[in-house]
Tab-separated table of C-alpha atoms and ligand atoms in Angstrom:
chain	number	residue	atom	x	y	z
A	1	MET	CA	-18.075	-0.241	-7.070
A	2	ALA	CA	-14.636	0.138	-5.155
A	3	ILE	CA	-11.384	-1.364	-3.594
A	4	LEU	CA	-10.868	-0.806	0.027
A	5	VAL	CA	-7.303	-0.392	0.866
A	6	THR	CA	-6.223	-0.661	4.728
A	7	GLY	CA	-2.939	0.779	5.397
A	8	GLY	CA	-3.457	3.034	2.033
A	9	ALA	CA	-0.935	5.843	3.883
A	10	GLY	CA	1.821	3.301	4.500
A	11	TYR	CA	4.903	2.442	2.341
A	12	ILE	CA	3.465	-0.325	0.279
A	13	GLY	CA	-0.249	0.743	0.562
A	14	SER	CA	0.517	4.035	-0.893
A	15	HIS	CA	2.481	2.965	-3.943
A	16	THR	CA	-0.257	0.393	-4.590
A	17	CYS	CA	-2.912	3.126	-4.090
A	18	VAL	CA	-1.192	4.883	-6.995
A	19	GLU	CA	-0.899	2.268	-9.450
A	20	LEU	CA	-4.612	1.169	-8.570
A	21	LEU	CA	-5.516	4.828	-9.724
A	22	ASN	CA	-3.424	4.669	-12.610
A	23	GLU	CA	-5.353	1.644	-13.653
A	24	GLY	CA	-8.767	3.807	-13.319
A	25	GLN	CA	-9.427	1.847	-9.896
A	26	GLU	CA	-11.743	3.506	-7.801
A	27	ILE	CA	-10.482	3.465	-4.044
A	28	ILE	CA	-11.467	3.768	-0.725
A	29	VAL	CA	-8.566	4.375	2.153
A	30	VAL	CA	-8.471	3.705	5.615
A	31	ASP	CA	-5.805	4.562	7.899
A	32	ASN	CA	-5.246	5.754	11.472
A	33	PHE	CA	-1.788	7.129	10.863
A	34	SER	CA	0.155	5.151	13.347
A	35	ASN	CA	2.807	4.407	11.094
A	36	SER	CA	2.194	6.924	8.391
A	37	LYS	CA	1.284	10.576	7.607
A	38	PRO	CA	-1.375	12.053	5.618
A	39	GLU	CA	0.910	14.091	3.694
A	40	ALA	CA	1.406	10.649	2.012
A	41	LEU	CA	-2.294	10.440	0.709
A	42	LYS	CA	-2.155	14.320	-0.530
A	43	ARG	CA	1.143	13.122	-2.407
A	44	ILE	CA	-0.829	10.022	-3.965
A	45	SER	CA	-3.263	12.462	-5.482
A	46	GLU	CA	-0.629	15.018	-6.966
A	47	ILE	CA	1.470	11.702	-8.659
A	48	THR	CA	-2.198	10.629	-10.038
A	49	GLY	CA	-4.293	13.618	-10.471
A	50	ARG	CA	-7.100	11.799	-8.808
A	51	GLN	CA	-9.209	12.046	-5.599
A	52	PHE	CA	-10.185	9.265	-3.422
A	53	LYS	CA	-12.193	8.682	-0.145
A	54	PHE	CA	-10.515	8.682	2.597
A	55	TYR	CA	-11.593	7.693	6.555
A	56	GLU	CA	-9.046	8.224	9.065
A	57	LEU	CA	-9.866	5.202	11.913
A	58	ASP	CA	-8.494	2.245	13.836
A	59	LEU	CA	-9.288	-1.138	12.099
A	60	LEU	CA	-10.034	-2.610	15.968
A	61	ASN	CA	-13.113	-0.177	15.820
A	62	GLU	CA	-15.872	-2.044	14.378
A	63	VAL	CA	-18.636	0.616	14.287
A	64	GLN	CA	-16.307	3.070	12.587
A	65	LEU	CA	-15.150	0.210	9.877
A	66	GLU	CA	-18.673	-1.079	9.377
A	67	LYS	CA	-19.478	2.556	8.388
A	68	VAL	CA	-17.449	2.092	5.574
A	69	PHE	CA	-18.976	-0.563	4.109
A	70	MET	CA	-22.479	1.015	4.999
A	71	GLU	CA	-21.537	4.042	2.693
A	72	ASN	CA	-19.718	2.353	-0.108
A	73	GLU	CA	-20.087	-0.340	-2.548
A	74	ILE	CA	-17.060	-2.394	-1.562
A	75	ASP	CA	-15.756	-5.216	-4.209
A	76	ALA	CA	-12.829	-6.373	-2.558
A	77	ALA	CA	-9.992	-5.216	-0.045
A	78	ILE	CA	-6.310	-4.947	0.056
A	79	HIS	CA	-5.155	-5.463	3.329
A	80	PHE	CA	-1.948	-3.700	4.454
A	81	ALA	CA	-2.485	-2.218	7.727
A	82	GLY	CA	-0.721	-3.479	10.763
A	83	LEU	CA	2.249	-3.470	12.524
A	84	LYS	CA	5.580	-4.654	11.112
A	85	SER	CA	8.699	-4.637	13.216
A	86	VAL	CA	9.964	-7.601	14.466
A	87	GLY	CA	12.160	-6.024	17.047
A	88	GLU	CA	8.862	-4.042	18.397
A	89	SER	CA	7.077	-7.112	18.523
A	90	VAL	CA	9.304	-9.226	20.833
A	91	THR	CA	8.830	-5.998	23.329
A	92	ILE	CA	4.984	-5.804	23.110
A	93	PRO	CA	3.394	-9.164	21.831
A	94	LEU	CA	0.022	-8.830	22.725
A	95	ARG	CA	-0.116	-5.109	20.923
A	96	TYR	CA	1.129	-7.289	17.548
A	97	TYR	CA	-1.424	-9.833	18.367
A	98	GLN	CA	-4.691	-7.453	18.820
A	99	THR	CA	-3.651	-4.874	16.106
A	100	ASN	CA	-2.669	-7.687	13.510
A	101	ILE	CA	-4.860	-10.211	14.322
A	102	THR	CA	-8.192	-9.099	15.975
A	103	SER	CA	-8.332	-6.008	13.227
A	104	THR	CA	-8.300	-8.915	10.535
A	105	VAL	CA	-10.780	-10.883	11.988
A	106	ILE	CA	-13.014	-7.782	12.380
A	107	LEU	CA	-12.348	-6.905	8.682
A	108	CYS	CA	-13.167	-10.414	7.551
A	109	GLU	CA	-16.770	-10.345	9.723
A	110	ILE	CA	-17.829	-6.940	8.503
A	111	MET	CA	-17.048	-8.165	4.572
A	112	LYS	CA	-19.236	-11.344	5.779
A	113	LYS	CA	-21.689	-9.532	6.528
A	114	TYR	CA	-21.657	-7.127	3.601
A	115	GLU	CA	-21.020	-10.078	1.144
A	116	VAL	CA	-17.547	-8.932	0.087
A	117	ARG	CA	-15.131	-11.895	-0.154
A	118	ASN	CA	-12.723	-10.900	-2.084
A	119	LEU	CA	-8.964	-10.088	0.115
A	120	VAL	CA	-5.900	-9.491	-0.660
A	121	PHE	CA	-3.619	-10.110	2.437
A	122	SER	CA	-0.103	-8.744	2.847
A	123	SER	CA	2.056	-11.840	4.172
A	124	SER	CA	5.614	-11.714	4.376
A	125	ALA	CA	8.453	-14.257	3.886
A	126	THR	CA	8.969	-14.080	7.654
A	127	VAL	CA	6.605	-17.146	7.397
A	128	TYR	CA	8.918	-19.672	6.272
A	129	GLY	CA	10.831	-18.803	9.358
A	130	MET	CA	14.684	-20.158	8.811
A	131	PRO	CA	14.580	-21.700	5.975
A	132	GLU	CA	16.543	-24.748	4.964
A	133	ARG	CA	17.590	-23.986	1.301
A	134	CYS	CA	16.629	-21.448	-1.495
A	135	PRO	CA	15.017	-20.319	-3.562
A	136	ILE	CA	11.915	-20.782	-1.402
A	137	SER	CA	8.966	-21.792	-3.070
A	138	GLU	CA	5.077	-21.766	-1.569
A	139	GLU	CA	4.898	-25.252	-0.252
A	140	PHE	CA	7.873	-25.140	1.968
A	141	PRO	CA	7.263	-25.491	5.402
A	142	LEU	CA	6.138	-22.717	7.321
A	143	SER	CA	6.933	-21.600	11.072
A	144	ALA	CA	7.859	-18.298	12.934
A	145	LEU	CA	10.516	-16.786	14.555
A	146	ASN	CA	8.955	-13.758	16.615
A	147	PRO	CA	5.939	-12.249	17.366
A	148	TYR	CA	5.468	-10.203	14.391
A	149	GLY	CA	5.811	-13.692	11.854
A	150	ARG	CA	3.578	-15.607	14.413
A	151	THR	CA	0.535	-12.864	13.564
A	152	LYS	CA	1.205	-13.346	9.754
A	153	LEU	CA	1.196	-17.437	9.797
A	154	MET	CA	-1.841	-17.231	12.312
A	155	ILE	CA	-3.737	-15.126	9.614
A	156	GLU	CA	-2.753	-17.011	7.228
A	157	GLU	CA	-4.531	-19.798	8.877
A	158	ILE	CA	-6.943	-17.922	10.011
A	159	LEU	CA	-7.906	-17.180	6.628
A	160	GLN	CA	-7.224	-20.707	4.969
A	161	ASP	CA	-10.469	-22.003	7.813
A	162	LEU	CA	-12.465	-19.219	6.915
A	163	HIS	CA	-11.960	-20.161	3.023
A	164	LYS	CA	-12.903	-23.731	4.378
A	165	SER	CA	-16.084	-22.746	6.094
A	166	ASP	CA	-17.275	-20.652	3.009
A	167	SER	CA	-15.802	-21.620	-0.227
A	168	GLY	CA	-17.200	-18.352	-1.933
A	169	TRP	CA	-14.295	-16.327	-0.568
A	170	SER	CA	-11.759	-15.658	-2.522
A	171	ILE	CA	-8.250	-14.822	-1.341
A	172	SER	CA	-4.650	-13.862	-2.108
A	173	LEU	CA	-1.865	-14.462	0.786
A	174	LEU	CA	1.102	-12.557	-0.681
A	175	ARG	CA	4.361	-13.319	0.616
A	176	TYR	CA	6.489	-10.108	0.070
A	177	PHE	CA	10.321	-10.549	0.498
A	178	ASN	CA	12.752	-7.302	1.080
A	179	PRO	CA	10.670	-4.419	-0.068
A	180	VAL	CA	12.590	-1.385	-1.331
A	181	GLY	CA	12.611	1.370	-3.586
A	182	ALA	CA	10.291	4.325	-3.771
A	183	HIS	CA	7.871	5.627	-6.771
A	184	LYS	CA	10.004	7.361	-9.456
A	185	SER	CA	8.362	10.620	-8.710
A	186	GLY	CA	10.182	10.884	-5.383
A	187	LEU	CA	7.262	12.189	-3.851
A	188	ILE	CA	6.398	8.774	-1.827
A	189	GLY	CA	8.647	6.568	0.066
A	190	GLU	CA	9.288	4.567	2.579
A	191	ASP	CA	9.551	6.714	5.932
A	192	PRO	CA	10.560	4.985	8.987
A	193	ASN	CA	9.936	6.750	12.730
A	194	GLY	CA	13.382	6.883	14.457
A	195	ILE	CA	16.226	4.522	13.364
A	196	PRO	CA	15.438	2.657	10.678
A	197	ASN	CA	15.730	-1.376	11.271
A	198	ASN	CA	15.737	-2.599	7.549
A	199	LEU	CA	18.874	-2.334	5.477
A	200	MET	CA	17.684	-0.109	2.559
A	201	PRO	CA	16.355	2.859	4.350
A	202	TYR	CA	19.402	2.974	6.767
A	203	ILE	CA	21.710	2.946	3.820
A	204	SER	CA	19.961	5.971	2.389
A	205	GLN	CA	20.241	7.571	5.564
A	206	VAL	CA	23.555	7.083	5.970
A	207	GLY	CA	24.122	8.626	2.193
A	208	VAL	CA	22.011	11.756	3.365
A	209	GLY	CA	24.287	12.202	6.421
A	210	LYS	CA	21.303	11.491	8.769
A	211	LEU	CA	23.637	8.650	10.125
A	212	GLU	CA	27.169	8.048	10.471
A	213	TYR	CA	27.967	4.726	9.363
A	214	LEU	CA	26.227	1.276	8.300
A	215	ASN	CA	26.495	-1.360	10.783
A	216	VAL	CA	26.548	-4.305	8.624
A	217	PHE	CA	25.111	-7.453	10.830
A	218	GLY	CA	27.851	-10.266	10.698
A	219	ASN	CA	30.158	-11.163	8.050
A	220	GLU	CA	30.884	-15.154	8.958
A	221	TYR	CA	27.643	-16.150	6.905
A	222	PRO	CA	28.152	-19.229	4.360
A	223	THR	CA	27.733	-16.466	1.436
A	224	LEU	CA	30.321	-15.214	-0.979
A	225	ASP	CA	31.397	-12.388	0.910
A	226	GLY	CA	29.983	-13.507	4.539
A	227	THR	CA	27.026	-11.002	4.792
A	228	GLY	CA	23.470	-12.131	4.698
A	229	ILE	CA	21.338	-12.590	1.281
A	230	ARG	CA	18.042	-11.321	0.598
A	231	ASP	CA	15.321	-10.924	-2.021
A	232	TYR	CA	15.188	-7.247	-2.557
A	233	ILE	CA	12.366	-6.155	-4.610
A	234	HIS	CA	11.042	-2.602	-5.960
A	235	VAL	CA	7.872	-1.426	-4.349
A	236	VAL	CA	6.522	-0.751	-7.503
A	237	ASP	CA	6.941	-4.279	-8.527
A	238	LEU	CA	5.214	-5.251	-5.387
A	239	ALA	CA	2.156	-2.563	-5.950
A	240	MET	CA	1.711	-4.133	-9.845
A	241	GLY	CA	1.563	-8.123	-8.086
A	242	HIS	CA	-1.514	-6.618	-5.688
A	243	LEU	CA	-3.142	-5.427	-8.927
A	244	LYS	CA	-2.675	-8.894	-10.693
A	245	ALA	CA	-3.845	-10.256	-7.750
A	246	LEU	CA	-7.228	-8.543	-7.197
A	247	LYS	CA	-7.622	-9.381	-10.708
A	248	LYS	CA	-7.293	-13.224	-9.741
A	249	ILE	CA	-9.213	-12.930	-7.019
A	250	LEU	CA	-12.099	-10.930	-8.694
A	251	THR	CA	-12.544	-13.805	-11.356
A	252	SER	CA	-11.972	-17.012	-9.348
A	253	THR	CA	-12.727	-18.193	-5.634
A	254	GLY	CA	-9.888	-20.190	-3.471
A	255	ILE	CA	-7.272	-19.391	-1.390
A	256	GLU	CA	-3.762	-19.248	-2.598
A	257	ALA	CA	-0.279	-17.924	-1.201
A	258	TYR	CA	2.297	-16.382	-3.748
A	259	ASN	CA	5.855	-15.288	-3.422
A	260	LEU	CA	6.405	-11.745	-4.447
A	261	GLY	CA	10.347	-11.362	-4.810
A	262	THR	CA	12.595	-11.075	-7.765
A	263	GLY	CA	14.178	-14.596	-7.499
A	264	ASN	CA	17.891	-13.122	-7.202
A	265	GLY	CA	19.692	-12.726	-3.876
A	266	TYR	CA	22.193	-9.706	-3.098
A	267	SER	CA	24.336	-9.707	0.158
A	268	VAL	CA	24.566	-6.855	1.957
A	269	LEU	CA	27.888	-5.760	0.630
A	270	GLU	CA	26.941	-6.343	-2.624
A	271	MET	CA	24.094	-3.836	-1.928
A	272	VAL	CA	26.013	-1.165	-0.732
A	273	ASP	CA	27.970	-1.602	-3.505
A	274	ALA	CA	24.918	-1.330	-5.645
A	275	PHE	CA	23.995	2.091	-3.817
A	276	GLU	CA	27.203	3.591	-4.363
A	277	LYS	CA	27.336	2.949	-8.054
A	278	ALA	CA	23.713	3.902	-8.803
A	279	THR	CA	23.882	7.223	-6.721
A	280	GLY	CA	27.644	7.829	-6.531
A	281	VAL	CA	27.197	8.486	-2.860
A	282	PRO	CA	29.926	6.682	-0.625
A	283	ILE	CA	28.297	4.908	2.266
A	284	PRO	CA	30.770	3.957	4.946
A	285	TYR	CA	30.541	0.914	6.645
A	286	LYS	CA	31.567	-1.405	9.980
A	287	ILE	CA	31.097	-4.973	10.286
A	288	VAL	CA	29.443	-5.778	13.549
A	289	GLU	CA	27.813	-9.055	15.523
A	290	ALA	CA	25.226	-10.707	13.778
A	291	ARG	CA	21.712	-9.757	14.203
A	292	ALA	CA	19.849	-12.694	16.529
A	293	GLY	CA	17.229	-14.464	14.031
A	294	ASP	CA	18.702	-13.399	10.639
A	295	ALA	CA	18.981	-16.141	8.202
A	296	ALA	CA	22.291	-16.292	6.367
A	297	ILE	CA	20.606	-16.568	2.580
A	298	CYS	CA	16.861	-16.044	1.957
A	299	TYR	CA	15.273	-15.506	-1.838
A	300	ALA	CA	12.433	-16.389	-3.332
A	301	ASP	CA	11.090	-18.734	-6.241
A	302	PRO	CA	8.935	-16.351	-7.757
A	303	THR	CA	7.237	-19.163	-10.408
A	304	LYS	CA	4.074	-19.704	-9.142
A	305	ALA	CA	3.074	-15.857	-9.240
A	306	LYS	CA	4.407	-15.617	-12.650
A	307	LYS	CA	2.302	-18.681	-13.778
A	308	GLU	CA	-1.203	-17.791	-12.295
A	309	LEU	CA	-1.092	-14.081	-11.867
A	310	GLY	CA	1.198	-13.345	-14.953
A	311	TRP	CA	3.285	-11.236	-12.609
A	312	GLU	CA	6.804	-10.710	-12.426
A	313	ALA	CA	9.351	-8.172	-11.290
A	314	LYS	CA	10.621	-6.147	-13.664
A	315	PHE	CA	13.170	-3.775	-11.474
A	316	GLY	CA	16.785	-4.207	-10.883
A	317	VAL	CA	18.948	-3.172	-7.766
A	318	GLU	CA	20.231	-0.156	-9.578
A	319	GLU	CA	16.556	1.033	-10.084
A	320	MET	CA	16.049	-0.153	-6.293
A	321	CYS	CA	18.800	1.761	-5.289
A	322	ALA	CA	18.285	5.221	-7.286
A	323	ASP	CA	14.735	5.517	-6.326
A	324	SER	CA	15.078	4.904	-2.750
A	325	TRP	CA	17.714	7.601	-3.005
A	326	LYS	CA	15.683	10.245	-5.167
A	327	TRP	CA	12.895	9.687	-2.304
A	328	GLN	CA	15.762	10.473	0.767
A	329	SER	CA	17.428	13.065	-1.273
A	330	LEU	CA	14.402	15.145	-1.914
A	331	ASN	CA	12.923	14.157	1.348
A	332	PRO	CA	15.615	13.738	3.860
A	333	TYR	CA	12.963	14.133	6.839
A	334	GLY	CA	10.438	11.973	5.026
A	335	TYR	CA	7.086	13.766	4.915
A	336	GLU	CA	8.016	15.884	7.690
A	337	ILE	CA	10.194	17.854	4.976
A	338	LYS	CA	7.962	21.019	4.767
A	339	LYS	CA	7.440	21.677	8.225
A	340	LYS	CA	11.207	21.293	8.841
A	341	PHE	CA	12.293	23.734	6.330
A	342	ILE	CA	9.630	26.270	7.450
A	343	GLN	CA	11.475	25.695	11.127
A	344	VAL	CA	14.740	26.548	9.935
B	1	NAD	P1	3.542	0.509	7.028
B	1	NAD	O1	3.896	0.595	8.546
B	1	NAD	O2	4.257	1.688	6.139
B	1	NAD	O3	2.154	0.336	6.700
B	1	NAD	C1	0.910	0.298	7.225
B	1	NAD	C2	0.060	0.811	7.500
B	1	NAD	O4	-1.181	0.717	8.333
B	1	NAD	C3	0.529	2.305	8.220
B	1	NAD	O5	-0.024	3.728	7.618
B	1	NAD	C4	0.060	2.648	9.134
B	1	NAD	O6	-0.743	3.787	9.812
B	1	NAD	C5	-1.136	1.460	9.172
B	1	NAD	N1	-1.855	0.701	10.105
B	1	NAD	C6	-1.617	0.323	11.427
B	1	NAD	N2	-2.291	-0.436	11.902
B	1	NAD	C7	-3.648	0.496	11.897
B	1	NAD	C8	-5.156	0.119	12.169
B	1	NAD	N3	-5.137	-0.461	13.526
B	1	NAD	N4	-5.948	0.411	11.889
B	1	NAD	C9	-5.458	1.407	10.753
B	1	NAD	N5	-4.370	1.476	9.901
B	1	NAD	C10	-3.678	0.863	10.498
B	1	NAD	O7	3.722	-1.233	6.488
B	1	NAD	P2	4.289	-1.385	5.162
B	1	NAD	O8	5.627	-1.367	4.880
B	1	NAD	O9	3.466	-0.863	3.950
B	1	NAD	O10	3.593	-2.947	5.457
B	1	NAD	C11	2.323	-3.120	4.788
B	1	NAD	C12	1.952	-4.310	5.344
B	1	NAD	O11	2.890	-5.388	4.465
B	1	NAD	C13	2.107	-4.806	6.574
B	1	NAD	O12	1.065	-5.697	7.072
B	1	NAD	C14	3.512	-5.635	6.783
B	1	NAD	O13	3.456	-6.395	7.714
B	1	NAD	C15	3.559	-6.306	5.505
B	1	NAD	N6	4.920	-6.432	5.195
B	1	NAD	C16	5.721	-5.453	5.183
B	1	NAD	C17	7.072	-5.769	4.487
B	1	NAD	C18	8.453	-4.711	4.765
B	1	NAD	O14	9.394	-4.969	4.912
B	1	NAD	N7	7.436	-3.372	4.299
B	1	NAD	C19	7.276	-6.850	4.006
B	1	NAD	C20	6.503	-8.014	4.371
B	1	NAD	C21	5.261	-7.518	4.757
B	2	WQD	C1	18.229	-7.330	5.586
B	2	WQD	C2	19.841	-8.033	5.460
B	2	WQD	C3	20.618	-8.070	7.777
B	2	WQD	C4	19.938	-3.699	8.488
B	2	WQD	C5	12.929	-8.082	7.560
B	2	WQD	C6	11.568	-8.762	8.365
B	2	WQD	C7	11.077	-9.159	7.270
B	2	WQD	C8	10.590	-8.935	6.539
B	2	WQD	C9	11.332	-7.646	5.823
B	2	WQD	C10	8.199	-7.808	7.091
B	2	WQD	C11	19.957	-8.845	6.430
B	2	WQD	C12	21.088	-6.953	7.195
B	2	WQD	C13	20.122	-4.969	7.968
B	2	WQD	C14	21.306	-2.875	9.249
B	2	WQD	C15	22.695	-4.926	8.310
B	2	WQD	N1	9.257	-7.380	6.966
B	2	WQD	N2	21.227	-5.603	7.839
B	2	WQD	N3	22.336	-3.744	8.842
B	2	WQD	O1	15.875	-8.932	8.429
B	2	WQD	O2	16.099	-9.674	5.578
B	2	WQD	O3	13.796	-8.696	7.236
B	2	WQD	O4	12.353	-7.120	6.640
B	2	WQD	O5	7.454	-8.628	7.256
B	2	WQD	O6	9.846	-9.931	8.361
B	2	WQD	O7	12.508	-9.623	9.353
B	2	WQD	O8	15.795	-7.425	6.400
B	2	WQD	O9	16.154	-4.895	5.864
B	2	WQD	O10	16.321	-5.604	8.360
B	2	WQD	O11	17.903	-6.949	6.578
B	2	WQD	O12	23.304	-5.453	7.953
B	2	WQD	O13	21.127	-1.942	9.479
B	2	WQD	O14	20.639	-6.532	5.790
B	2	WQD	O15	21.362	-8.722	8.872
B	2	WQD	O16	21.155	-9.491	6.064
B	2	WQD	P1	15.463	-8.960	6.814
B	2	WQD	P2	16.405	-6.149	6.750
C-alpha cells in the first residue's frame, strides 16, 4: 500500500516526501517538472536513504495517470501539483483553470474508479480573500481575489460536492499560510524560476548577492511599522501537518478544512530583522509602492488543526530564516548548482 504524492518534486511536496519516507511510508511521486527539477528527487533519497517510485507525467494526461493506479496499490493521495503564481494567474487564467481544476477533477475521477477515496489537498489562506480581522479561523467567509485564488476556492467546492455525492470520501483541505524555510540539511528548498514573487526567497537572494536590495511593498499599513503582516510557517512544520492529516483521513471519513499556520504574525521589516539576526547577513531594502491586492494583516487561528489533527508548528522565525539561508547559500543557483560550477 502506498501514498501517491502529486507535485512531489516541488517545494512543499519534496519536504513532505522526506517526512513520509522518514516515517516509513511507501510513496509514489508524480510530477511533470514544470516548476521543479529531477535533482530534488535525488536529494530526497540522499536525505532519507530510501528509494521510491517516480512517474514523470502531466496530471492532465488521464491515460498516463491511470497507469499509475493500475500498477500500484494506492491508499491515499496528497495532491500538491498545480500552478501557484498569483500574478501569472491574472495573465494566463485559462492555464490556471485547466492545470489546477481540470487536473484535480481527473485525479478524483481515477481515484473514484480505483476506489481510493482518501485525499489531502493543498489549499491556501488565499481562500479567505481580504480577511476582515485576524486571527482567521476556518469558518471565516471565503472569497477569491485573483484566478489562482479562485482555482483553490473552486477546487474546495468541487471536493465538498464530491463528498456530498459519496460520503465514503475522506478529504483534508489544508489551507497553508506563508510557507518558508528549508530542510535542515540544506539539500532541498524553494527554487523559484526567475525573480521570486515571495518575500523569503527574495530576501535570501538579496543575501546571496543575486539581487541588490529588497523592495518593501508599502509602509503605510495599519501595523506597528507600517509594513504588511503575515503568518510565516516553516516548510518542515507544514510537511508534518500533511502526515497528521493523512493519519486522520485514513481512519475516518468526511471533509474538513484546516489552517496550517503558526498563529503569529510578523511584518516585512520584522522578517528582514530576523533574517539579519539569524544569519549575520545584511539585507538592504527600499520602501516602494504597496502591491495591488495585498492584505495588511493575515495570520491564522490554528486551533482546529491542533485539536483535531494533533498538529502545531514547532519552528520559530529564527529557524525559518536560518534554514532558508542554509539552502540558499549552499545552493545559490538552486538545483542547478552543480551545472553552474562545471560551467565556471
Ligand atoms: P511548487 O511549484 O514548488 O510545486 C508544485 C509541483 O507540481 C511542481 O513540482 C510542478 O512541477 C508540479 N506540477 C505542476 N503542474 C503539474 C501537472 N499538471 N502535472 C504534474 N505535475 C505538475 O509549489 P509548492 O510551493 O510546493 O506548492 C504546492 C501546492 O501548495 C500548490 O498546489 C500550491 O498552490 C499550494 N500552496 C503553496 C503555497 C506557497 O506559498 N508555496 C501557499 C499555499 C498553497
Ligand atoms: C508577504 C509579505 C508583501 C515580496 C502569497 C500568495 C498566497 C500564498 C502565499 C499560495 C507581503 C511583502 C513580498 C517582496 C515585499 N501562495 N513583500 N516585497 O502575498 O502573503 O502570499 O504567497 O497559495 O496566495 O498571495 O506572500 O511572500 O508574496 O508577501 O514587501 O518582494 O511581504 O507585500 O506583505 P503573500 P508574499
